[in-house]
């Protein structure tokens, strides 16, 4: 039996860059706390704060936190189980290796 | 209402600039909030200190008000760069609240109605440096500013002064809170400009 192989995180660069250039407001997200799935555009965003805090419109739990320093940013999405992002039909991710 | 001991003067500023680096002075009191404002009834309000051994010390609103009261006048510094000088508060010193708590913990995680958390070294809550305050400028602390009661730890950036504070969990290991897990500095000393991780 052979060991499971993996690639280093550099391979994420291409696929993730494709993701992070999409318009997030067209994406759907699932709340980790209550399971509600809906448009990211429907989140309640609190911006009078040290960072942006986006909350689930159903349960008010935090789904996204974005902190912007002068030369760095932090994105915390532990409250979001997944993002569903519309993609062009032709471009597909690499299949299972 | 307990005894009011007036005359707390805050940190002496004679030898120092009035503002920490990168801060500007405001006369307003900006409202910052990471979520909906919790509305907490005084009938059900409580403040709980839980020690690392599981023991709990609990105060109702009436019990808090019966403790010796202090009136700190302090400068406050928000990490979003505004500072407000000479703010007037009334509340109970954490020295008073921690007096009967048997603990060997070095850290505290403050937690609030509404779910907010922030972490501090326990030493920074002692020695006349921190209060649970319920009155601002002589009036009950408005909900948008953290009422019924908030933490006041003016020597650190104001995000450490948790609004709607509900209690402290004392810990042997440091556990970062709401902003500290999202890029902000673990300690947050405004005079050393500790805004973000690694500053
Ligand atoms: Zn939810």
Coordinates of C-alpha atoms and ligand atoms in Angstrom, one line a residue:
Chain A
X1 CA 0.0 0.0 0.0
X2 CA 1.4 3.4 -1.0
X3 CA 1.1 6.5 1.1
X4 CA -1.5 9.1 0.2
X5 CA 0.3 11.8 -1.8
X6 CA -0.3 15.5 -1.6
X7 CA 1.0 18.7 -3.2
X8 CA 2.2 21.7 -1.4
X9 CA 0.0 24.7 -0.9
X10 CA 1.5 26.6 -3.8
X11 CA -0.8 24.6 -6.1
X12 CA -3.8 26.4 -4.5
X13 CA -2.6 29.7 -5.9
X14 CA -4.1 29.4 -9.3
X15 CA -7.5 28.0 -8.3
X16 CA -7.8 30.3 -5.3
X17 CA -6.9 33.3 -7.3
X18 CA -9.8 32.5 -9.6
X19 CA -12.1 32.3 -6.6
X20 CA -11.0 35.5 -4.9
X21 CA -11.5 37.6 -8.0
X22 CA -15.2 36.7 -8.2
X23 CA -17.8 39.1 -7.0
X24 CA -18.5 37.8 -3.5
X25 CA -22.1 39.2 -3.6
X26 CA -22.9 36.6 -6.3
X27 CA -21.8 33.8 -4.0
X28 CA -23.9 31.7 -1.6
X29 CA -22.7 30.9 1.9
X30 CA -23.7 28.4 4.6
X31 CA -23.8 29.5 8.2
X32 CA -21.7 27.2 10.4
X33 CA -23.9 27.9 13.4
X34 CA -27.5 27.4 12.1
X35 CA -27.1 26.0 8.6
X36 CA -28.9 28.7 6.8
X37 CA -27.7 29.0 3.3
X38 CA -28.2 32.2 1.4
X39 CA -26.6 35.0 -0.6
X40 CA -23.5 36.5 0.9
X41 CA -25.1 39.8 -0.1
X42 CA -27.8 39.2 2.5
X43 CA -25.4 39.1 5.4
X44 CA -25.6 41.8 8.1
X45 CA -22.3 43.7 8.0
X46 CA -21.1 45.8 11.0
X47 CA -18.5 48.2 9.8
X48 CA -18.2 50.7 12.7
X49 CA -15.7 48.4 14.3
X50 CA -12.0 47.6 14.2
X51 CA -12.8 45.3 11.3
X52 CA -15.7 44.2 9.1
X53 CA -18.0 41.7 10.8
X54 CA -20.6 40.0 8.7
X55 CA -23.3 38.1 10.5
X56 CA -25.9 35.5 9.5
X57 CA -29.3 37.2 8.9
X58 CA -31.0 34.3 10.6
X59 CA -29.1 33.7 13.8
X60 CA -26.8 36.7 14.0
X61 CA -23.7 34.6 14.5
X62 CA -20.5 35.8 12.9
X63 CA -19.8 34.3 9.5
X64 CA -17.0 36.5 8.2
X65 CA -14.5 38.8 9.8
X66 CA -12.1 40.9 7.7
X67 CA -9.4 43.0 9.4
X68 CA -7.4 45.4 7.3
X69 CA -4.0 46.5 8.6
X70 CA -1.9 49.0 6.6
X71 CA 0.1 46.3 4.9
X72 CA -1.8 43.1 5.8
X73 CA -5.3 41.7 5.9
X74 CA -6.9 38.9 7.9
X75 CA -9.9 36.9 6.7
X76 CA -11.6 34.7 9.2
X77 CA -14.4 32.6 7.8
X78 CA -14.7 29.9 10.4
X79 CA -18.4 30.8 10.7
X80 CA -19.0 29.9 7.1
X81 CA -19.1 26.2 6.3
X82 CA -18.8 26.8 2.5
X83 CA -19.0 29.3 -0.2
X84 CA -20.8 28.4 -3.4
X85 CA -19.4 30.4 -6.2
X86 CA -20.8 30.6 -9.8
X87 CA -18.1 29.6 -12.2
X88 CA -17.7 29.8 -16.0
X89 CA -18.7 26.4 -17.6
X90 CA -15.4 25.7 -19.3
X91 CA -12.9 26.3 -16.5
X92 CA -12.8 23.3 -14.1
X93 CA -10.6 22.6 -11.1
X94 CA -8.1 19.8 -11.4
X95 CA -9.7 16.5 -10.8
X96 CA -8.7 14.0 -8.1
X97 CA -5.1 13.1 -8.4
Chain B
X1 CA -25.4 52.4 46.2
X2 CA -22.0 51.9 47.9
X3 CA -19.4 54.3 49.0
X4 CA -18.0 56.6 46.4
X5 CA -14.3 57.3 46.7
X6 CA -13.5 60.3 44.6
X7 CA -10.2 61.6 43.4
X8 CA -8.8 58.9 41.2
X9 CA -6.5 60.8 38.9
X10 CA -5.5 58.2 36.2
X11 CA -2.0 58.0 34.8
X12 CA 0.1 61.1 35.4
X13 CA 0.6 62.9 32.0
X14 CA 3.1 65.6 33.1
X15 CA 6.1 63.9 31.4
X16 CA 4.4 62.4 28.4
X17 CA 2.6 63.4 25.3
X18 CA -1.1 63.4 25.8
X19 CA -1.8 61.1 22.9
X20 CA -0.2 57.8 22.0
X21 CA 1.4 57.5 18.6
X22 CA -0.9 57.5 15.6
X23 CA -4.0 58.7 17.6
X24 CA -6.1 61.8 17.1
X25 CA -8.2 63.7 19.6
X26 CA -11.9 63.6 19.5
X27 CA -14.5 65.3 21.6
X28 CA -17.2 62.9 20.5
X29 CA -17.7 59.4 21.8
X30 CA -17.9 57.3 18.7
X31 CA -20.0 54.1 18.9
X32 CA -18.2 51.0 17.7
X33 CA -19.9 47.7 17.5
X34 CA -19.3 44.3 16.0
X35 CA -22.9 43.2 16.2
X36 CA -26.4 44.0 17.4
X37 CA -26.7 45.8 20.7
X38 CA -27.8 43.4 23.4
X39 CA -30.6 44.7 25.6
X40 CA -29.9 43.3 29.1
X41 CA -32.5 43.6 31.9
X42 CA -31.1 44.6 35.3
X43 CA -33.3 41.9 36.9
X44 CA -31.4 39.2 35.1
X45 CA -28.0 40.9 34.7
X46 CA -25.1 39.1 36.4
X47 CA -21.3 39.3 36.5
X48 CA -19.5 36.0 37.0
X49 CA -15.8 35.3 37.6
X50 CA -15.0 31.7 37.0
X51 CA -11.6 30.5 38.2
X52 CA -9.5 27.9 36.5
X53 CA -10.5 25.3 39.2
X54 CA -14.2 25.7 38.2
X55 CA -15.3 27.8 41.2
X56 CA -17.6 30.7 40.4
X57 CA -18.1 34.1 42.0
X58 CA -21.4 35.8 41.0
X59 CA -22.9 39.2 41.5
X60 CA -26.4 40.5 40.7
X61 CA -26.9 44.1 39.8
X62 CA -27.9 45.0 43.3
X63 CA -24.8 43.2 44.7
X64 CA -22.6 45.1 42.3
X65 CA -24.1 48.4 43.3
X66 CA -23.6 47.5 47.0
X67 CA -19.8 47.2 46.5
X68 CA -17.5 50.1 47.1
X69 CA -17.7 52.4 44.1
X70 CA -14.9 54.3 42.4
X71 CA -14.9 57.2 40.0
X72 CA -12.0 56.9 37.6
X73 CA -11.2 59.8 35.3
X74 CA -9.2 58.3 32.4
X75 CA -8.0 58.8 28.8
X76 CA -9.3 56.2 26.4
X77 CA -7.6 55.1 23.1
X78 CA -9.4 53.2 20.4
X79 CA -7.4 51.2 17.9
X80 CA -9.4 52.9 15.1
X81 CA -7.2 55.9 16.1
X82 CA -9.5 58.2 18.1
X83 CA -8.6 59.1 21.7
X84 CA -10.8 60.8 24.2
X85 CA -9.2 62.5 27.2
X86 CA -10.5 62.8 30.8
X87 CA -13.6 60.6 30.6
X88 CA -15.6 60.2 33.8
X89 CA -16.9 56.8 34.9
X90 CA -18.2 55.1 38.0
X91 CA -18.0 51.5 38.8
X92 CA -16.3 48.7 40.8
X93 CA -12.6 48.0 40.8
X94 CA -11.6 44.6 39.6
X95 CA -9.4 44.5 42.7
X96 CA -12.6 44.4 44.7
X97 CA -14.2 41.8 42.5
X98 CA -11.1 39.6 42.5
X99 CA -10.3 40.0 46.2
X100 CA -12.0 36.7 47.3
X101 CA -11.2 34.8 44.1
X102 CA -8.7 32.0 44.8
X103 CA -6.7 31.7 41.6
X104 CA -3.3 31.0 40.3
X105 CA -4.3 31.9 36.7
X106 CA -2.3 34.4 34.7
X107 CA -4.8 35.2 32.1
X108 CA -8.5 36.3 31.8
X109 CA -10.9 36.0 29.0
X110 CA -13.6 38.6 29.4
X111 CA -17.0 37.6 27.8
X112 CA -20.0 39.7 27.1
X113 CA -23.8 39.5 26.5
X114 CA -23.9 39.1 22.7
X115 CA -20.9 36.8 22.5
X116 CA -18.0 39.2 22.4
X117 CA -14.7 38.1 24.0
X118 CA -11.3 39.7 24.7
X119 CA -8.3 38.4 26.5
X120 CA -6.0 40.2 29.0
X121 CA -3.3 39.2 31.4
X122 CA -4.8 39.0 34.9
X123 CA -2.2 41.4 36.2
X124 CA -3.6 44.1 33.9
X125 CA -6.9 43.8 35.7
X126 CA -5.3 44.3 39.1
X127 CA -3.6 47.2 40.8
X128 CA -6.2 49.9 40.2
X129 CA -6.1 49.6 36.5
X130 CA -9.5 48.1 35.6
X131 CA -13.1 48.5 36.5
X132 CA -16.6 47.2 35.8
X133 CA -18.3 50.5 35.1
X134 CA -22.0 51.3 34.9
X135 CA -22.1 55.1 34.8
X136 CA -20.6 57.6 32.3
X137 CA -20.6 61.3 32.8
X138 CA -23.0 60.9 35.7
X139 CA -25.7 59.0 33.8
X140 CA -26.4 55.3 33.4
X141 CA -24.1 53.9 30.7
X142 CA -26.2 53.7 27.5
X143 CA -26.6 50.4 25.8
X144 CA -24.7 51.5 22.7
X145 CA -21.7 52.3 24.8
X146 CA -21.9 48.9 26.6
X147 CA -24.5 49.4 29.3
X148 CA -25.7 48.1 31.7
X149 CA -22.0 47.6 32.4
X150 CA -18.7 47.4 30.6
X151 CA -15.2 46.6 31.4
X152 CA -12.9 49.7 31.6
X153 CA -9.2 49.0 31.1
X154 CA -7.9 52.4 29.9
X155 CA -4.2 51.6 29.6
X156 CA -4.9 49.2 26.8
X157 CA -6.7 49.9 23.4
X158 CA -10.4 50.2 24.0
X159 CA -11.4 46.9 22.3
X160 CA -10.1 45.3 25.6
X161 CA -12.8 47.3 27.5
X162 CA -15.5 44.8 26.6
X163 CA -19.0 46.3 26.3
X164 CA -21.9 44.4 27.9
X165 CA -19.5 42.5 30.0
X166 CA -20.9 39.4 31.7
X167 CA -17.9 37.8 33.3
X168 CA -14.3 36.7 33.3
X169 CA -13.0 33.3 32.8
X170 CA -9.6 32.9 34.5
X171 CA -7.1 30.8 32.6
X172 CA -3.7 29.3 33.0
X173 CA -3.1 29.6 29.3
X174 CA -3.7 32.7 27.2
X175 CA -6.8 32.3 24.9
X176 CA -7.2 35.0 22.3
X177 CA -10.6 36.7 22.0
X178 CA -12.8 38.1 19.2
X179 CA -10.4 40.6 17.6
X180 CA -7.3 38.9 18.8
X181 CA -8.1 35.8 16.7
X182 CA -8.6 38.1 13.6
X183 CA -5.3 39.9 13.4
X184 CA -5.3 42.3 16.3
X185 CA -2.5 42.4 18.9
X186 CA -2.7 40.0 21.8
X187 CA -1.9 42.7 24.4
X188 CA -2.7 46.1 22.7
X189 CA -0.6 48.7 24.5
X190 CA -1.4 52.1 22.7
X191 CA 1.8 53.7 23.9
X192 CA 3.8 51.0 22.1
X193 CA 1.2 51.1 19.2
X194 CA 0.5 47.4 19.4
X195 CA -2.4 47.4 17.0
X196 CA -1.9 44.2 14.9
X197 CA -0.2 40.9 15.5
X198 CA 3.5 41.3 15.4
X199 CA 3.5 45.1 16.1
Ligands
LIG1 ZN1 -26.9 31.3 11.2

